[in-house]
């Protein structure tokens, strides 16, 4: 590029461009040369762009499930991707101790409850839905998610007692178990508030069972169904359900989005032609006054260098 410098300046001046302007232009070209892509590099990116665009156009559910798995450690991006799923009419289902994989998975939209998903279920199934992965729940961890999925390989967990018996909750620990409950992953086994009130007992009972197995002890009930069934672990009784606001706040914190419902669902039936959705806002509206409606998620107030009060507000609607 340096060899082109005198030629460029001479040609520019011959065409009436002042030398100072020509030098400035060439300086910009030099800066670009430090990071600019050669044609082969650009072509490679173009091929990837076309491939991924094809996948999203023809296999949108699988594509977005994979993308969610790639970004599962970034809940902000997960929330944005789930909003894109909803925009495309793709159902995203909450995490389920009996249905979720470690990563986000795909399952038939009409698969009966109480049965694990098989590859045969997916062949030709329409519509497809995305199931939130256990490993994507905040604070849970991939190792714990893998242990849960491995423990239910032969059959779904039928009850809390079944879960306690087949999964060593000492490996999960109380904090992770709490996150599973608050995220809604154990909803098929019990009510969230009752399970939260029973966490200590669940961990203790599971620890007792698995310690006994480690040293070779057996109870009468380990010897076979012919001897009857034990009383089982007792989940706390008389615990009122979690308030909806708290339940949704837990989902937002641990999953990156409101999963079972949305505080703004009531707005679906509200009509105002002057309103814009957050998804509609773009650079073309810069400088214009617009009106949106949503929930305030965050507020940060500062004092400017001039001593004026200033605030940054984060607002959310059903689109973003």
Tab-separated table of N, CA, C and O in Angstrom, residues 127-225:
chain	number	residue	atom	x	y	z
A	127	UNK	N	-46.623	-29.207	14.736
A	127	UNK	CA	-45.528	-28.249	14.829
A	127	UNK	C	-44.476	-28.712	15.836
A	127	UNK	O	-44.742	-29.626	16.627
A	128	UNK	N	-43.334	-28.088	15.798
A	128	UNK	CA	-42.286	-28.361	16.765
A	128	UNK	C	-42.213	-27.220	17.782
A	128	UNK	O	-42.550	-26.085	17.479
A	129	UNK	N	-41.784	-27.551	18.980
A	129	UNK	CA	-41.603	-26.545	20.030
A	129	UNK	C	-40.190	-26.672	20.586
A	129	UNK	O	-39.535	-27.709	20.433
A	130	UNK	N	-39.717	-25.623	21.220
A	130	UNK	CA	-38.400	-25.631	21.852
A	130	UNK	C	-38.592	-25.815	23.355
A	130	UNK	O	-39.416	-25.141	23.978
A	131	UNK	N	-37.857	-26.750	23.932
A	131	UNK	CA	-37.903	-26.969	25.377
A	131	UNK	C	-36.650	-26.366	26.009
A	131	UNK	O	-35.532	-26.654	25.603
A	132	UNK	N	-36.831	-25.516	26.988
A	132	UNK	CA	-35.716	-24.838	27.667
A	132	UNK	C	-34.813	-25.865	28.338
A	132	UNK	O	-35.273	-26.778	29.016
A	133	UNK	N	-33.511	-25.737	28.147
A	133	UNK	CA	-32.549	-26.710	28.670
A	133	UNK	C	-32.233	-26.512	30.141
A	133	UNK	O	-32.171	-25.383	30.630
A	134	UNK	N	-32.008	-27.610	30.855
A	134	UNK	CA	-31.661	-27.525	32.278
A	134	UNK	C	-30.329	-26.808	32.482
A	134	UNK	O	-30.153	-26.045	33.436
A	135	UNK	N	-29.375	-27.051	31.588
A	135	UNK	CA	-28.058	-26.444	31.734
A	135	UNK	C	-28.056	-24.945	31.525
A	135	UNK	O	-27.066	-24.271	31.823
A	136	UNK	N	-29.164	-24.403	31.001
A	136	UNK	CA	-29.249	-22.960	30.760
A	136	UNK	C	-29.857	-22.212	31.937
A	136	UNK	O	-29.885	-20.981	31.934
A	137	UNK	N	-30.352	-22.928	32.957
A	137	UNK	CA	-30.903	-22.270	34.142
A	137	UNK	C	-29.762	-21.641	34.930
A	137	UNK	O	-28.757	-22.285	35.213
A	138	UNK	N	-29.911	-20.394	35.265
A	138	UNK	CA	-28.855	-19.658	35.973
A	138	UNK	C	-28.484	-20.370	37.269
A	138	UNK	O	-29.350	-20.841	38.008
A	139	UNK	N	-27.193	-20.478	37.534
A	139	UNK	CA	-26.622	-21.056	38.761
A	139	UNK	C	-26.671	-22.580	38.822
A	139	UNK	O	-26.249	-23.165	39.818
A	140	UNK	N	-27.206	-23.236	37.784
A	140	UNK	CA	-27.347	-24.691	37.873
A	140	UNK	C	-26.062	-25.425	37.495
A	140	UNK	O	-25.555	-26.230	38.249
A	141	UNK	N	-25.536	-25.156	36.312
A	141	UNK	CA	-24.304	-25.814	35.912
A	141	UNK	C	-24.539	-27.027	35.048
A	141	UNK	O	-25.514	-27.772	35.234
A	142	UNK	N	-23.632	-27.251	34.106
A	142	UNK	CA	-23.782	-28.330	33.143
A	142	UNK	C	-23.663	-29.704	33.787
A	142	UNK	O	-24.385	-30.633	33.435
A	143	UNK	N	-22.749	-29.842	34.781
A	143	UNK	CA	-22.544	-31.140	35.417
A	143	UNK	C	-23.791	-31.643	36.122
A	143	UNK	O	-24.152	-32.821	36.015
A	144	UNK	N	-24.474	-30.751	36.826
A	144	UNK	CA	-25.700	-31.124	37.528
A	144	UNK	C	-26.791	-31.482	36.522
A	144	UNK	O	-27.521	-32.473	36.696
A	145	UNK	N	-26.907	-30.691	35.468
A	145	UNK	CA	-27.908	-30.971	34.432
A	145	UNK	C	-27.663	-32.338	33.802
A	145	UNK	O	-28.605	-33.114	33.575
A	146	UNK	N	-26.408	-32.656	33.528
A	146	UNK	CA	-26.074	-33.958	32.937
A	146	UNK	C	-26.433	-35.103	33.889
A	146	UNK	O	-26.925	-36.155	33.462
A	147	UNK	N	-26.193	-34.910	35.201
A	147	UNK	CA	-26.505	-35.958	36.183
A	147	UNK	C	-28.010	-36.216	36.238
A	147	UNK	O	-28.448	-37.369	36.332
A	148	UNK	N	-28.816	-35.160	36.164
A	148	UNK	CA	-30.272	-35.310	36.207
A	148	UNK	C	-30.769	-36.038	34.963
A	148	UNK	O	-31.589	-36.965	35.043
A	149	UNK	N	-30.266	-35.619	33.790
A	149	UNK	CA	-30.694	-36.246	32.536
A	149	UNK	C	-30.298	-37.720	32.515
A	149	UNK	O	-31.066	-38.586	32.071
A	150	UNK	N	-29.112	-38.039	33.028
A	150	UNK	CA	-28.656	-39.433	33.057
A	150	UNK	C	-29.519	-40.268	34.003
A	150	UNK	O	-29.855	-41.424	33.707
A	151	UNK	N	-29.924	-39.684	35.122
A	151	UNK	CA	-30.709	-40.428	36.118
A	151	UNK	C	-32.106	-40.764	35.613
A	151	UNK	O	-32.704	-41.762	36.044
A	152	UNK	N	-32.652	-39.969	34.720
A	152	UNK	CA	-34.015	-40.231	34.227
A	152	UNK	C	-33.999	-40.928	32.862
A	152	UNK	O	-35.013	-40.977	32.175
A	153	UNK	N	-32.864	-41.515	32.478
A	153	UNK	CA	-32.708	-42.094	31.142
A	153	UNK	C	-33.742	-43.180	30.857
A	153	UNK	O	-34.246	-43.292	29.738
A	154	UNK	N	-34.064	-43.993	31.847
A	154	UNK	CA	-34.967	-45.119	31.610
A	154	UNK	C	-36.434	-44.731	31.719
A	154	UNK	O	-37.291	-45.319	31.050
A	155	UNK	N	-36.729	-43.762	32.568
A	155	UNK	CA	-38.140	-43.368	32.762
A	155	UNK	C	-38.194	-41.999	33.408
A	155	UNK	O	-37.255	-41.594	34.104
A	156	UNK	N	-39.289	-41.270	33.189
A	156	UNK	CA	-39.435	-39.956	33.833
A	156	UNK	C	-39.541	-40.123	35.352
A	156	UNK	O	-39.881	-41.194	35.857
A	157	UNK	N	-39.259	-39.046	36.070
A	157	UNK	CA	-39.444	-39.048	37.520
A	157	UNK	C	-40.949	-38.958	37.805
A	157	UNK	O	-41.610	-38.019	37.358
A	158	UNK	N	-41.466	-39.911	38.552
A	158	UNK	CA	-42.909	-39.952	38.795
A	158	UNK	C	-43.324	-39.034	39.933
A	158	UNK	O	-44.408	-38.440	39.893
A	159	UNK	N	-42.485	-38.924	40.961
A	159	UNK	CA	-42.802	-38.139	42.149
A	159	UNK	C	-41.531	-37.506	42.689
A	159	UNK	O	-40.423	-37.810	42.233
A	160	UNK	N	-41.698	-36.648	43.695
A	160	UNK	CA	-40.534	-36.085	44.379
A	160	UNK	C	-39.724	-37.205	45.027
A	160	UNK	O	-38.485	-37.184	45.004
A	161	UNK	N	-40.413	-38.205	45.594
A	161	UNK	CA	-39.700	-39.344	46.191
A	161	UNK	C	-38.834	-40.053	45.161
A	161	UNK	O	-37.711	-40.473	45.452
A	162	UNK	N	-39.347	-40.199	43.949
A	162	UNK	CA	-38.613	-40.851	42.869
A	162	UNK	C	-37.360	-40.047	42.534
A	162	UNK	O	-36.272	-40.599	42.327
A	163	UNK	N	-37.501	-38.725	42.485
A	163	UNK	CA	-36.350	-37.852	42.201
A	163	UNK	C	-35.298	-37.981	43.297
A	163	UNK	O	-34.097	-38.131	43.019
A	164	UNK	N	-35.744	-37.922	44.559
A	164	UNK	CA	-34.830	-38.027	45.693
A	164	UNK	C	-34.090	-39.359	45.679
A	164	UNK	O	-32.915	-39.450	46.021
A	165	UNK	N	-34.777	-40.406	45.257
A	165	UNK	CA	-34.207	-41.750	45.256
A	165	UNK	C	-33.199	-41.944	44.129
A	165	UNK	O	-32.171	-42.602	44.309
A	166	UNK	N	-33.462	-41.353	42.954
A	166	UNK	CA	-32.618	-41.613	41.782
A	166	UNK	C	-31.532	-40.581	41.550
A	166	UNK	O	-30.551	-40.849	40.844
A	167	UNK	N	-31.690	-39.384	42.100
A	167	UNK	CA	-30.670	-38.338	41.949
A	167	UNK	C	-30.076	-38.033	43.316
A	167	UNK	O	-30.808	-37.748	44.274
A	168	UNK	N	-28.764	-38.109	43.428
A	168	UNK	CA	-28.092	-37.779	44.683
A	168	UNK	C	-28.082	-36.261	44.834
A	168	UNK	O	-27.266	-35.565	44.213
A	169	UNK	N	-29.002	-35.736	45.634
A	169	UNK	CA	-29.142	-34.286	45.761
A	169	UNK	C	-27.979	-33.650	46.517
A	169	UNK	O	-27.888	-32.421	46.586
A	170	UNK	N	-27.075	-34.463	47.053
A	170	UNK	CA	-25.854	-33.890	47.632
A	170	UNK	C	-25.001	-33.261	46.535
A	170	UNK	O	-24.290	-32.290	46.774
A	171	UNK	N	-25.058	-33.840	45.339
A	171	UNK	CA	-24.321	-33.284	44.205
A	171	UNK	C	-24.983	-32.009	43.684
A	171	UNK	O	-24.333	-31.122	43.156
A	172	UNK	N	-26.299	-31.938	43.843
A	172	UNK	CA	-27.034	-30.783	43.340
A	172	UNK	C	-26.883	-29.611	44.286
A	172	UNK	O	-26.705	-28.469	43.867
A	173	UNK	N	-26.956	-29.830	45.557
A	173	UNK	CA	-26.919	-28.909	46.686
A	173	UNK	C	-28.174	-28.037	46.739
A	173	UNK	O	-28.901	-27.889	45.758
A	174	UNK	N	-28.393	-27.460	47.902
A	174	UNK	CA	-29.648	-26.754	48.168
A	174	UNK	C	-29.847	-25.567	47.231
A	174	UNK	O	-30.954	-25.330	46.734
A	175	UNK	N	-28.778	-24.798	46.973
A	175	UNK	CA	-28.928	-23.591	46.145
A	175	UNK	C	-29.350	-23.951	44.723
A	175	UNK	O	-30.232	-23.317	44.145
A	176	UNK	N	-28.726	-24.975	44.145
A	176	UNK	CA	-29.074	-25.383	42.784
A	176	UNK	C	-30.488	-25.954	42.733
A	176	UNK	O	-31.233	-25.703	41.784
A	177	UNK	N	-30.848	-26.742	43.764
A	177	UNK	CA	-32.193	-27.301	43.824
A	177	UNK	C	-33.227	-26.177	43.909
A	177	UNK	O	-34.284	-26.233	43.268
A	178	UNK	N	-32.907	-25.148	44.669
A	178	UNK	CA	-33.799	-23.985	44.777
A	178	UNK	C	-33.991	-23.323	43.415
A	178	UNK	O	-35.101	-22.940	43.043
A	179	UNK	N	-32.902	-23.185	42.644
A	179	UNK	CA	-32.990	-22.578	41.315
A	179	UNK	C	-33.874	-23.427	40.388
A	179	UNK	O	-34.641	-22.887	39.592
A	180	UNK	N	-33.753	-24.755	40.494
A	180	UNK	CA	-34.606	-25.642	39.698
A	180	UNK	C	-36.080	-25.401	40.009
A	180	UNK	O	-36.917	-25.306	39.107
A	181	UNK	N	-36.387	-25.282	41.302
A	181	UNK	CA	-37.778	-25.073	41.711
A	181	UNK	C	-38.266	-23.694	41.273
A	181	UNK	O	-39.348	-23.555	40.685
A	182	UNK	N	-37.476	-22.663	41.554
A	182	UNK	CA	-37.894	-21.287	41.232
A	182	UNK	C	-38.038	-21.077	39.730
A	182	UNK	O	-38.852	-20.271	39.274
A	183	UNK	N	-37.264	-21.822	38.924
A	183	UNK	CA	-37.357	-21.705	37.467
A	183	UNK	C	-38.546	-22.476	36.907
A	183	UNK	O	-38.846	-22.358	35.720
A	184	UNK	N	-39.202	-23.288	37.744
A	184	UNK	CA	-40.366	-24.034	37.290
A	184	UNK	C	-40.054	-25.419	36.762
A	184	UNK	O	-40.948	-26.098	36.240
A	185	UNK	N	-38.805	-25.882	36.907
A	185	UNK	CA	-38.432	-27.179	36.340
A	185	UNK	C	-39.060	-28.357	37.072
A	185	UNK	O	-39.130	-29.458	36.532
A	186	UNK	N	-39.533	-28.143	38.306
A	186	UNK	CA	-40.142	-29.234	39.072
A	186	UNK	C	-41.651	-29.079	39.191
A	186	UNK	O	-42.288	-29.719	40.038
A	187	UNK	N	-42.250	-28.251	38.352
A	187	UNK	CA	-43.695	-28.001	38.446
A	187	UNK	C	-44.528	-29.262	38.291
A	187	UNK	O	-45.619	-29.365	38.854
A	188	UNK	N	-44.046	-30.244	37.517
A	188	UNK	CA	-44.825	-31.478	37.325
A	188	UNK	C	-44.791	-32.376	38.558
A	188	UNK	O	-45.552	-33.333	38.646
A	189	UNK	N	-43.903	-32.054	39.514
A	189	UNK	CA	-43.765	-32.888	40.711
A	189	UNK	C	-44.311	-32.227	41.970
A	189	UNK	O	-44.426	-32.874	43.020
A	190	UNK	N	-44.633	-30.956	41.907
A	190	UNK	CA	-45.142	-30.286	43.098
A	190	UNK	C	-45.258	-28.787	42.900
A	190	UNK	O	-44.733	-28.225	41.938
A	191	UNK	N	-45.932	-28.125	43.822
A	191	UNK	CA	-46.129	-26.678	43.763
A	191	UNK	C	-44.850	-25.976	44.243
A	191	UNK	O	-44.204	-26.429	45.196
A	192	UNK	N	-44.495	-24.895	43.589
A	192	UNK	CA	-43.198	-24.263	43.853
A	192	UNK	C	-43.014	-23.857	45.316
A	192	UNK	O	-41.964	-24.117	45.916
A	193	UNK	N	-43.997	-23.197	45.898
A	193	UNK	CA	-43.847	-22.712	47.272
A	193	UNK	C	-43.663	-23.879	48.246
A	193	UNK	O	-42.828	-23.814	49.165
A	194	UNK	N	-44.430	-24.956	48.066
A	194	UNK	CA	-44.322	-26.121	48.951
A	194	UNK	C	-42.951	-26.780	48.810
A	194	UNK	O	-42.338	-27.203	49.805
A	195	UNK	N	-42.459	-26.864	47.586
A	195	UNK	CA	-41.140	-27.459	47.366
A	195	UNK	C	-40.036	-26.587	47.962
A	195	UNK	O	-39.074	-27.102	48.550
A	196	UNK	N	-40.169	-25.274	47.828
A	196	UNK	CA	-39.163	-24.362	48.398
A	196	UNK	C	-39.111	-24.510	49.916
A	196	UNK	O	-38.043	-24.413	50.527
A	197	UNK	N	-40.269	-24.731	50.525
A	197	UNK	CA	-40.318	-24.897	51.979
A	197	UNK	C	-39.773	-26.257	52.411
A	197	UNK	O	-39.547	-26.486	53.613
A	198	UNK	N	-39.552	-27.162	51.454
A	198	UNK	CA	-39.124	-28.537	51.774
A	198	UNK	C	-37.690	-28.828	51.335
A	198	UNK	O	-37.257	-29.988	51.389
A	199	UNK	N	-36.961	-27.807	50.889
A	199	UNK	CA	-35.630	-28.036	50.307
A	199	UNK	C	-34.680	-28.750	51.266
A	199	UNK	O	-34.000	-29.711	50.885
A	200	UNK	N	-34.620	-28.292	52.526
A	200	UNK	CA	-33.692	-28.904	53.486
A	200	UNK	C	-34.002	-30.387	53.670
A	200	UNK	O	-33.099	-31.226	53.692
A	201	UNK	N	-35.280	-30.696	53.807
A	201	UNK	CA	-35.673	-32.084	53.997
A	201	UNK	C	-35.377	-32.940	52.783
A	201	UNK	O	-34.964	-34.097	52.914
A	202	UNK	N	-35.574	-32.392	51.572
A	202	UNK	CA	-35.304	-33.136	50.342
A	202	UNK	C	-33.826	-33.493	50.249
A	202	UNK	O	-33.460	-34.636	49.949
A	203	UNK	N	-32.962	-32.516	50.508
A	203	UNK	CA	-31.518	-32.760	50.422
A	203	UNK	C	-31.087	-33.767	51.495
A	203	UNK	O	-30.293	-34.683	51.228
A	204	UNK	N	-31.622	-33.605	52.708
A	204	UNK	CA	-31.249	-34.509	53.804
A	204	UNK	C	-31.700	-35.940	53.518
A	204	UNK	O	-30.948	-36.904	53.736
A	205	UNK	N	-32.938	-36.107	53.048
A	205	UNK	CA	-33.461	-37.453	52.783
A	205	UNK	C	-32.692	-38.122	51.647
A	205	UNK	O	-32.355	-39.318	51.720
A	206	UNK	N	-32.395	-37.369	50.593
A	206	UNK	CA	-31.632	-37.934	49.485
A	206	UNK	C	-30.233	-38.327	49.950
A	206	UNK	O	-29.713	-39.380	49.591
A	207	UNK	N	-29.630	-37.475	50.789
A	207	UNK	CA	-28.302	-37.798	51.320
A	207	UNK	C	-28.317	-39.067	52.139
A	207	UNK	O	-27.403	-39.904	52.039
A	208	UNK	N	-29.370	-39.228	52.958
A	208	UNK	CA	-29.478	-40.445	53.778
A	208	UNK	C	-29.576	-41.693	52.907
A	208	UNK	O	-28.893	-42.687	53.144
A	209	UNK	N	-30.411	-41.624	51.874
A	209	UNK	CA	-30.614	-42.771	50.985
A	209	UNK	C	-29.317	-43.146	50.269
A	209	UNK	O	-28.924	-44.323	50.215
A	210	UNK	N	-28.621	-42.145	49.736
A	210	UNK	CA	-27.434	-42.434	48.928
A	210	UNK	C	-26.228	-42.793	49.787
A	210	UNK	O	-25.369	-43.578	49.363
A	211	UNK	N	-26.150	-42.268	51.008
A	211	UNK	CA	-25.080	-42.702	51.926
A	211	UNK	C	-25.268	-44.161	52.304
A	211	UNK	O	-24.300	-44.931	52.367
A	212	UNK	N	-26.532	-44.535	52.534
A	212	UNK	CA	-26.809	-45.935	52.886
A	212	UNK	C	-26.417	-46.869	51.742
A	212	UNK	O	-25.864	-47.954	51.976
A	213	UNK	N	-26.675	-46.469	50.533
A	213	UNK	CA	-26.307	-47.307	49.385
A	213	UNK	C	-24.784	-47.429	49.260
A	213	UNK	O	-24.262	-48.479	48.881
A	214	UNK	N	-24.099	-46.340	49.556
A	214	UNK	CA	-22.636	-46.353	49.429
A	214	UNK	C	-21.988	-47.354	50.387
A	214	UNK	O	-20.949	-47.938	50.083
A	215	UNK	N	-22.612	-47.542	51.546
A	215	UNK	CA	-22.020	-48.482	52.520
A	215	UNK	C	-22.729	-49.832	52.496
A	215	UNK	O	-22.500	-50.690	53.352
A	216	UNK	N	-23.629	-50.019	51.491
A	216	UNK	CA	-24.230	-51.328	51.279
A	216	UNK	C	-25.447	-51.620	52.112
A	216	UNK	O	-25.885	-52.764	52.195
A	217	UNK	N	-26.022	-50.610	52.766
A	217	UNK	CA	-27.229	-50.848	53.550
A	217	UNK	C	-28.445	-50.875	52.636
A	217	UNK	O	-28.496	-50.212	51.620
A	218	UNK	N	-29.440	-51.647	53.038
A	218	UNK	CA	-30.704	-51.688	52.323
A	218	UNK	C	-31.848	-51.619	53.318
A	218	UNK	O	-31.741	-52.118	54.435
A	219	UNK	N	-32.927	-51.005	52.894
A	219	UNK	CA	-34.141	-51.041	53.691
A	219	UNK	C	-35.029	-52.137	53.114
A	219	UNK	O	-34.792	-52.665	52.033
A	220	UNK	N	-36.077	-52.474	53.848
A	220	UNK	CA	-37.027	-53.473	53.338
A	220	UNK	C	-37.592	-53.047	51.992
A	220	UNK	O	-37.870	-53.873	51.128
A	221	UNK	N	-37.753	-51.729	51.809
A	221	UNK	CA	-38.400	-51.240	50.591
A	221	UNK	C	-37.465	-51.268	49.386
A	221	UNK	O	-37.899	-51.103	48.263
A	222	UNK	N	-36.143	-51.456	49.639
A	222	UNK	CA	-35.210	-51.611	48.520
A	222	UNK	C	-35.255	-53.018	47.939
A	222	UNK	O	-34.727	-53.269	46.864
A	223	UNK	N	-35.877	-53.958	48.663
A	223	UNK	CA	-35.814	-55.360	48.266
A	223	UNK	C	-36.848	-55.754	47.228
A	223	UNK	O	-36.797	-56.824	46.681
A	224	UNK	N	-37.821	-54.894	46.961
A	224	UNK	CA	-38.776	-55.223	45.914
A	224	UNK	C	-40.164	-54.744	46.243
A	224	UNK	O	-40.514	-54.552	47.408
A	225	UNK	N	-40.993	-54.571	45.199
A	225	UNK	CA	-42.345	-54.072	45.400
A	225	UNK	C	-43.241	-55.015	46.192
A	225	UNK	O	-44.249	-54.600	46.735
